Amino acid sequence: MSEEFKKLPTHIAVIMDGNGRWATARGLPRAEGHRVGTEAVRRLIKACVDFQIKYLTIYAFSTENWARPKEEVNGLMLLLESVVVNELESLDKEGVRIQHIGRLEALPGNLADKVRHAIEVTHNNEKLVLNIAWNYGGRDELVCAIKHMIQDGVKADDVNEQLVSSYLFTSDTPDPELLIRTSGEQRLSNFLIWQTAYSEWVITPVLWPDFSKEDLRQAIIEYGNRDRRFGKVSSSASK
Ligand code: IPE
Ligand code: IPE
Ligand code: MG
């Protein structure tokens, strides 16, 4: 069922934050916040399909998150596994194409193979592209891109913004028009540092496990009311 919005972003990027605080506020272990957080992920994907969003990128595990206690890191890895294994069939049925951004090879055990399998199974789906940022860091992505450019023998004169974009993990994804961060934190935390240069930010105090379809609707409405100027003076630049 399509919804009426003034403007609909093609690509929404989400920093899913606040799982730990959600759990602590209830006297629960942080792991329980992460578990309930996966239910919010499932809701978000459904809501994006309903609202006819074409690309969704979710920040699930950063390159800095390895510094958390080992037990928490292991728990988060198991949760990713449960999403890409247990939800694969239903995501596939819903027309979701799963992609991964970040360094897949560094994931423990055969998790990388499971993610590759989910990518392979869903690669013809067209309703929604779901980019899972897992072991992702914006700076790491740029380092990776520069290394590959040098390996390919790219000449200095040929380097331009388009070329740099083509070397990023997101090479086949348009830049996000809308960036949502939950839990009230006002920072990028190394997420999509190149791609969000002109994204509109919507920061909500809602903690990630509580994030609902209605919260997404409100964020898209707020985006629709923004005057996107891209450095120009008139609102005619607005998309
Ligand atoms: C987001 O919630 C999930 C991940 C970063 C993996 P947090 O775990 O960061 O929750 P808070 O910020 O400590 O509340
Ligand atoms: C950002 O949240 C990373 C993810 C949501 C995966 P963090 O909770 O790790 O970020 P900081 O440490 O508050 O900046
Ligand atoms: Mg956090």
CSV table of C-alpha atoms and ligand atoms in Angstrom, one decimal:
chain,number,residue,atom,x,y,z
A,1,MET,CA,0.0,0.0,0.0
A,2,SER,CA,1.7,3.2,-1.0
A,3,GLU,CA,1.5,6.3,1.2
A,4,GLU,CA,1.3,9.9,0.3
A,5,PHE,CA,4.4,11.9,1.1
A,6,LYS,CA,5.5,15.3,-0.2
A,7,LYS,CA,8.9,13.9,-1.1
A,8,LEU,CA,9.9,10.3,-0.9
A,9,PRO,CA,13.6,9.6,-0.4
A,10,THR,CA,15.1,6.9,-2.7
A,11,HIS,CA,17.6,5.9,-0.1
A,12,ILE,CA,17.3,6.0,3.7
A,13,ALA,CA,20.3,5.2,6.0
A,14,VAL,CA,19.7,4.4,9.6
A,15,ILE,CA,22.0,4.5,12.6
A,16,MET,CA,20.2,2.0,14.9
A,17,ASP,CA,21.4,3.2,18.3
A,18,GLY,CA,20.2,2.9,21.9
A,19,ASN,CA,19.8,-0.9,22.4
A,20,GLY,CA,22.0,-0.9,25.5
A,21,ARG,CA,20.2,2.0,27.1
A,22,TRP,CA,16.8,0.4,26.3
A,23,ALA,CA,17.8,-2.8,28.1
A,24,THR,CA,19.5,-1.0,31.1
A,25,ALA,CA,16.4,1.1,31.6
A,26,ARG,CA,14.4,-2.1,32.1
A,27,GLY,CA,17.0,-3.8,34.3
A,28,LEU,CA,17.8,-6.3,31.4
A,29,PRO,CA,21.2,-7.3,30.0
A,30,ARG,CA,22.4,-5.3,27.0
A,31,ALA,CA,22.1,-8.5,24.9
A,32,GLU,CA,18.3,-8.3,25.4
A,33,GLY,CA,18.3,-4.8,23.9
A,34,HIS,CA,20.1,-6.1,20.8
A,35,ARG,CA,17.7,-9.0,20.5
A,36,VAL,CA,14.6,-6.8,20.7
A,37,GLY,CA,16.5,-4.4,18.3
A,38,THR,CA,16.3,-7.1,15.6
A,39,GLU,CA,12.5,-7.0,15.8
A,40,ALA,CA,12.7,-3.3,15.1
A,41,VAL,CA,15.0,-4.1,12.1
A,42,ARG,CA,12.3,-6.5,10.8
A,43,ARG,CA,9.6,-3.8,11.3
A,44,LEU,CA,11.8,-1.2,9.5
A,45,ILE,CA,12.3,-3.4,6.5
A,46,LYS,CA,8.6,-4.1,6.1
A,47,ALA,CA,7.8,-0.4,6.6
A,48,CYS,CA,10.3,0.6,3.9
A,49,VAL,CA,8.7,-1.9,1.5
A,50,ASP,CA,5.2,-0.5,2.3
A,51,PHE,CA,6.4,3.1,1.8
A,52,GLN,CA,8.1,2.1,-1.5
A,53,ILE,CA,11.6,3.1,-0.4
A,54,LYS,CA,14.1,1.6,-2.9
A,55,TYR,CA,17.3,1.5,-0.8
A,56,LEU,CA,17.8,1.0,2.9
A,57,THR,CA,21.2,1.0,4.6
A,58,ILE,CA,21.3,-0.1,8.3
A,59,TYR,CA,24.3,0.4,10.5
A,60,ALA,CA,24.5,-2.8,12.5
A,61,PHE,CA,28.2,-3.1,13.5
A,62,SER,CA,31.0,-0.6,13.2
A,63,THR,CA,34.7,-1.2,12.9
A,64,GLU,CA,34.9,0.5,16.3
A,65,ASN,CA,32.3,-2.0,17.9
A,66,TRP,CA,35.0,-4.7,18.0
A,67,ALA,CA,36.3,-2.8,21.1
A,68,ARG,CA,33.2,-3.9,23.1
A,69,PRO,CA,33.4,-6.8,25.5
A,70,LYS,CA,34.0,-10.1,23.8
A,71,GLU,CA,30.7,-11.5,25.0
A,72,GLU,CA,28.7,-8.6,23.5
A,73,VAL,CA,30.6,-8.8,20.2
A,74,ASN,CA,29.9,-12.6,20.0
A,75,GLY,CA,26.2,-12.0,20.8
A,76,LEU,CA,26.0,-9.4,18.0
A,77,MET,CA,27.6,-11.8,15.5
A,78,LEU,CA,25.1,-14.5,16.4
A,79,LEU,CA,22.2,-12.1,15.9
A,80,LEU,CA,23.4,-11.2,12.4
A,81,GLU,CA,23.6,-14.8,11.7
A,82,SER,CA,20.0,-15.4,12.9
A,83,VAL,CA,18.8,-12.5,10.7
A,84,VAL,CA,20.5,-13.7,7.5
A,85,VAL,CA,19.7,-17.3,8.1
A,86,ASN,CA,16.2,-17.4,9.7
A,87,GLU,CA,14.8,-14.3,7.9
A,88,LEU,CA,16.2,-15.1,4.5
A,89,GLU,CA,13.1,-16.9,3.2
A,90,SER,CA,10.6,-14.2,4.2
A,91,LEU,CA,12.9,-11.4,3.1
A,92,ASP,CA,13.3,-13.1,-0.3
A,93,LYS,CA,9.5,-13.5,-0.5
A,94,GLU,CA,9.0,-9.8,0.2
A,95,GLY,CA,11.3,-8.9,-2.7
A,96,VAL,CA,14.2,-7.7,-0.6
A,97,ARG,CA,17.7,-7.8,-2.1
A,98,ILE,CA,20.3,-8.3,0.6
A,99,GLN,CA,23.7,-6.6,0.2
A,100,HIS,CA,26.6,-6.1,2.5
A,101,ILE,CA,28.9,-3.1,3.1
A,102,GLY,CA,32.1,-3.3,5.1
A,103,ARG,CA,34.7,-6.0,5.4
A,104,LEU,CA,33.0,-9.4,5.1
A,105,GLU,CA,36.2,-11.5,5.2
A,106,ALA,CA,36.9,-10.4,8.8
A,107,LEU,CA,33.7,-11.9,10.2
A,108,PRO,CA,34.2,-14.9,12.4
A,109,GLY,CA,33.6,-18.6,11.4
A,110,ASN,CA,31.5,-19.2,8.3
A,111,LEU,CA,29.4,-16.1,8.9
A,112,ALA,CA,30.8,-14.5,5.7
A,113,ASP,CA,29.6,-17.5,3.7
A,114,LYS,CA,26.1,-17.2,5.2
A,115,VAL,CA,26.0,-13.5,4.2
A,116,ARG,CA,27.3,-14.4,0.7
A,117,HIS,CA,24.6,-17.0,0.4
A,118,ALA,CA,21.8,-14.5,1.4
A,119,ILE,CA,23.2,-12.0,-1.2
A,120,GLU,CA,23.2,-14.7,-3.9
A,121,VAL,CA,19.7,-16.0,-3.1
A,122,THR,CA,18.1,-12.5,-3.2
A,123,HIS,CA,20.2,-10.9,-6.0
A,124,ASN,CA,17.3,-10.7,-8.5
A,125,ASN,CA,14.9,-9.1,-6.0
A,126,GLU,CA,13.8,-5.5,-6.9
A,127,LYS,CA,11.4,-4.1,-4.3
A,128,LEU,CA,14.0,-3.0,-1.7
A,129,VAL,CA,17.8,-3.1,-1.6
A,130,LEU,CA,18.9,-3.7,1.9
A,131,ASN,CA,22.5,-2.8,2.6
A,132,ILE,CA,23.7,-4.2,5.9
A,133,ALA,CA,26.7,-2.3,7.2
A,134,TRP,CA,28.4,-4.9,9.3
A,135,ASN,CA,32.1,-4.5,10.2
A,136,TYR,CA,31.7,-1.2,8.4
A,137,GLY,CA,33.6,2.0,8.9
A,138,GLY,CA,33.6,5.1,6.7
A,139,ARG,CA,37.3,5.7,7.1
A,140,ASP,CA,38.1,2.0,6.4
A,141,GLU,CA,36.0,2.2,3.3
A,142,LEU,CA,38.0,5.2,2.0
A,143,VAL,CA,41.3,3.4,2.8
A,144,CYS,CA,40.1,0.4,0.9
A,145,ALA,CA,39.0,2.5,-2.0
A,146,ILE,CA,42.4,4.3,-2.2
A,147,LYS,CA,44.3,1.0,-2.0
A,148,HIS,CA,42.2,-0.4,-4.9
A,149,MET,CA,42.7,2.7,-7.0
A,150,ILE,CA,46.5,2.5,-6.6
A,151,GLN,CA,46.4,-1.3,-7.3
A,152,ASP,CA,44.4,-0.5,-10.5
A,153,GLY,CA,47.0,2.1,-11.5
A,154,VAL,CA,44.5,5.0,-11.6
A,155,LYS,CA,46.3,8.2,-12.7
A,156,ALA,CA,46.0,11.3,-10.5
A,157,ASP,CA,44.4,13.3,-13.3
A,158,ASP,CA,41.6,10.7,-13.6
A,159,VAL,CA,40.6,11.0,-9.9
A,160,ASN,CA,37.3,12.8,-9.5
A,161,GLU,CA,34.3,12.5,-7.2
A,162,GLN,CA,32.5,10.0,-9.5
A,163,LEU,CA,35.5,7.7,-9.6
A,164,VAL,CA,36.0,7.8,-5.8
A,165,SER,CA,32.3,6.9,-5.4
A,166,SER,CA,32.7,4.0,-7.8
A,167,TYR,CA,35.4,2.5,-5.5
A,168,LEU,CA,33.3,2.6,-2.4
A,169,PHE,CA,31.4,-0.4,-1.0
A,170,THR,CA,28.2,1.5,-2.0
A,171,SER,CA,29.3,1.9,-5.7
A,172,ASP,CA,25.9,0.8,-7.0
A,173,THR,CA,23.8,2.6,-4.5
A,174,PRO,CA,22.7,6.3,-4.8
A,175,ASP,CA,23.7,8.6,-1.8
A,176,PRO,CA,21.1,8.6,1.0
A,177,GLU,CA,18.8,11.6,0.9
A,178,LEU,CA,17.7,10.9,4.5
A,179,LEU,CA,19.8,9.8,7.5
A,180,ILE,CA,18.0,8.7,10.7
A,181,ARG,CA,19.7,8.2,14.0
A,182,THR,CA,17.8,7.0,17.1
A,183,SER,CA,18.6,7.5,20.8
A,184,GLY,CA,19.3,11.3,20.4
A,185,GLU,CA,23.0,11.1,19.7
A,186,GLN,CA,24.1,13.8,17.3
A,187,ARG,CA,27.1,12.3,15.5
A,188,LEU,CA,27.9,10.1,12.5
A,189,SER,CA,30.1,7.6,14.3
A,190,ASN,CA,32.1,6.8,11.1
A,191,PHE,CA,29.0,5.9,9.1
A,192,LEU,CA,28.9,6.7,5.4
A,193,ILE,CA,31.2,9.7,5.8
A,194,TRP,CA,31.4,10.3,2.0
A,195,GLN,CA,27.9,9.4,1.0
A,196,THR,CA,26.1,11.6,3.6
A,197,ALA,CA,27.8,14.9,2.5
A,198,TYR,CA,24.3,16.3,1.6
A,199,SER,CA,21.9,14.0,3.5
A,200,GLU,CA,19.2,15.4,5.6
A,201,TRP,CA,19.5,14.3,9.2
A,202,VAL,CA,16.6,13.3,11.4
A,203,ILE,CA,17.6,12.5,14.9
A,204,THR,CA,14.9,11.0,17.2
A,205,PRO,CA,15.1,10.4,21.0
A,206,VAL,CA,13.4,7.0,20.4
A,207,LEU,CA,15.7,4.1,21.4
A,208,TRP,CA,16.2,1.6,18.6
A,209,PRO,CA,14.1,-1.3,20.0
A,210,ASP,CA,11.1,1.0,20.2
A,211,PHE,CA,11.4,2.4,16.6
A,212,SER,CA,8.2,1.9,14.8
A,213,LYS,CA,6.6,2.3,11.4
A,214,GLU,CA,5.0,5.5,12.7
A,215,ASP,CA,8.5,6.9,13.7
A,216,LEU,CA,9.7,6.2,10.1
A,217,ARG,CA,6.6,7.9,8.7
A,218,GLN,CA,7.3,11.0,10.8
A,219,ALA,CA,11.0,11.0,9.7
A,220,ILE,CA,9.9,10.9,6.0
A,221,ILE,CA,7.4,13.7,6.6
A,222,GLU,CA,10.1,15.8,8.2
A,223,TYR,CA,12.4,15.1,5.3
A,224,GLY,CA,9.6,16.3,3.0
A,225,ASN,CA,9.5,19.6,4.8
A,226,ARG,CA,13.2,20.3,4.5
A,227,ASP,CA,14.5,22.9,1.9
A,228,ARG,CA,17.4,21.1,0.3
A,229,ARG,CA,19.6,23.9,-1.2
A,230,PHE,CA,22.8,22.1,-2.0
A,231,GLY,CA,24.7,25.4,-1.5
A,232,LYS,CA,22.4,27.4,-3.8
A,233,VAL,CA,20.3,30.3,-2.6
A,234,SER,CA,16.8,29.4,-3.7
A,235,SER,CA,14.5,26.6,-2.7
A,236,SER,CA,14.3,25.7,-6.4
A,237,ALA,CA,17.2,23.3,-5.9
A,238,SER,CA,15.0,21.2,-3.6
A,239,LYS,CA,14.2,17.7,-4.7
B,1,IPE,C1,23.2,0.1,18.9
B,1,IPE,O1,22.9,0.1,20.3
B,1,IPE,C2,23.7,-1.3,18.5
B,1,IPE,C3,25.1,-1.4,18.1
B,1,IPE,C4,26.0,-0.4,18.1
B,1,IPE,C5,25.6,-2.7,17.7
B,1,IPE,P1,24.1,0.3,21.4
B,1,IPE,O2,24.6,-1.0,21.8
B,1,IPE,O3,25.1,1.3,20.9
B,1,IPE,O4,23.2,1.0,22.5
B,1,IPE,P2,23.7,2.1,23.5
B,1,IPE,O5,24.1,3.3,22.7
B,1,IPE,O6,24.8,1.6,24.4
B,1,IPE,O7,22.4,2.5,24.3
B,2,IPE,C1,27.1,3.4,16.0
B,2,IPE,O1,26.6,3.3,17.3
B,2,IPE,C2,27.3,2.1,15.4
B,2,IPE,C3,26.1,1.3,15.2
B,2,IPE,C4,24.9,1.7,15.4
B,2,IPE,C5,26.3,0.0,14.6
B,2,IPE,P1,27.7,3.4,18.6
B,2,IPE,O2,26.8,3.2,19.8
B,2,IPE,O3,28.7,2.3,18.4
B,2,IPE,O4,28.3,4.8,18.4
B,2,IPE,P2,29.0,5.7,19.5
B,2,IPE,O5,30.1,5.0,20.1
B,2,IPE,O6,27.9,6.1,20.4
B,2,IPE,O7,29.5,6.9,18.7
B,3,MG,MG,25.3,3.3,21.0
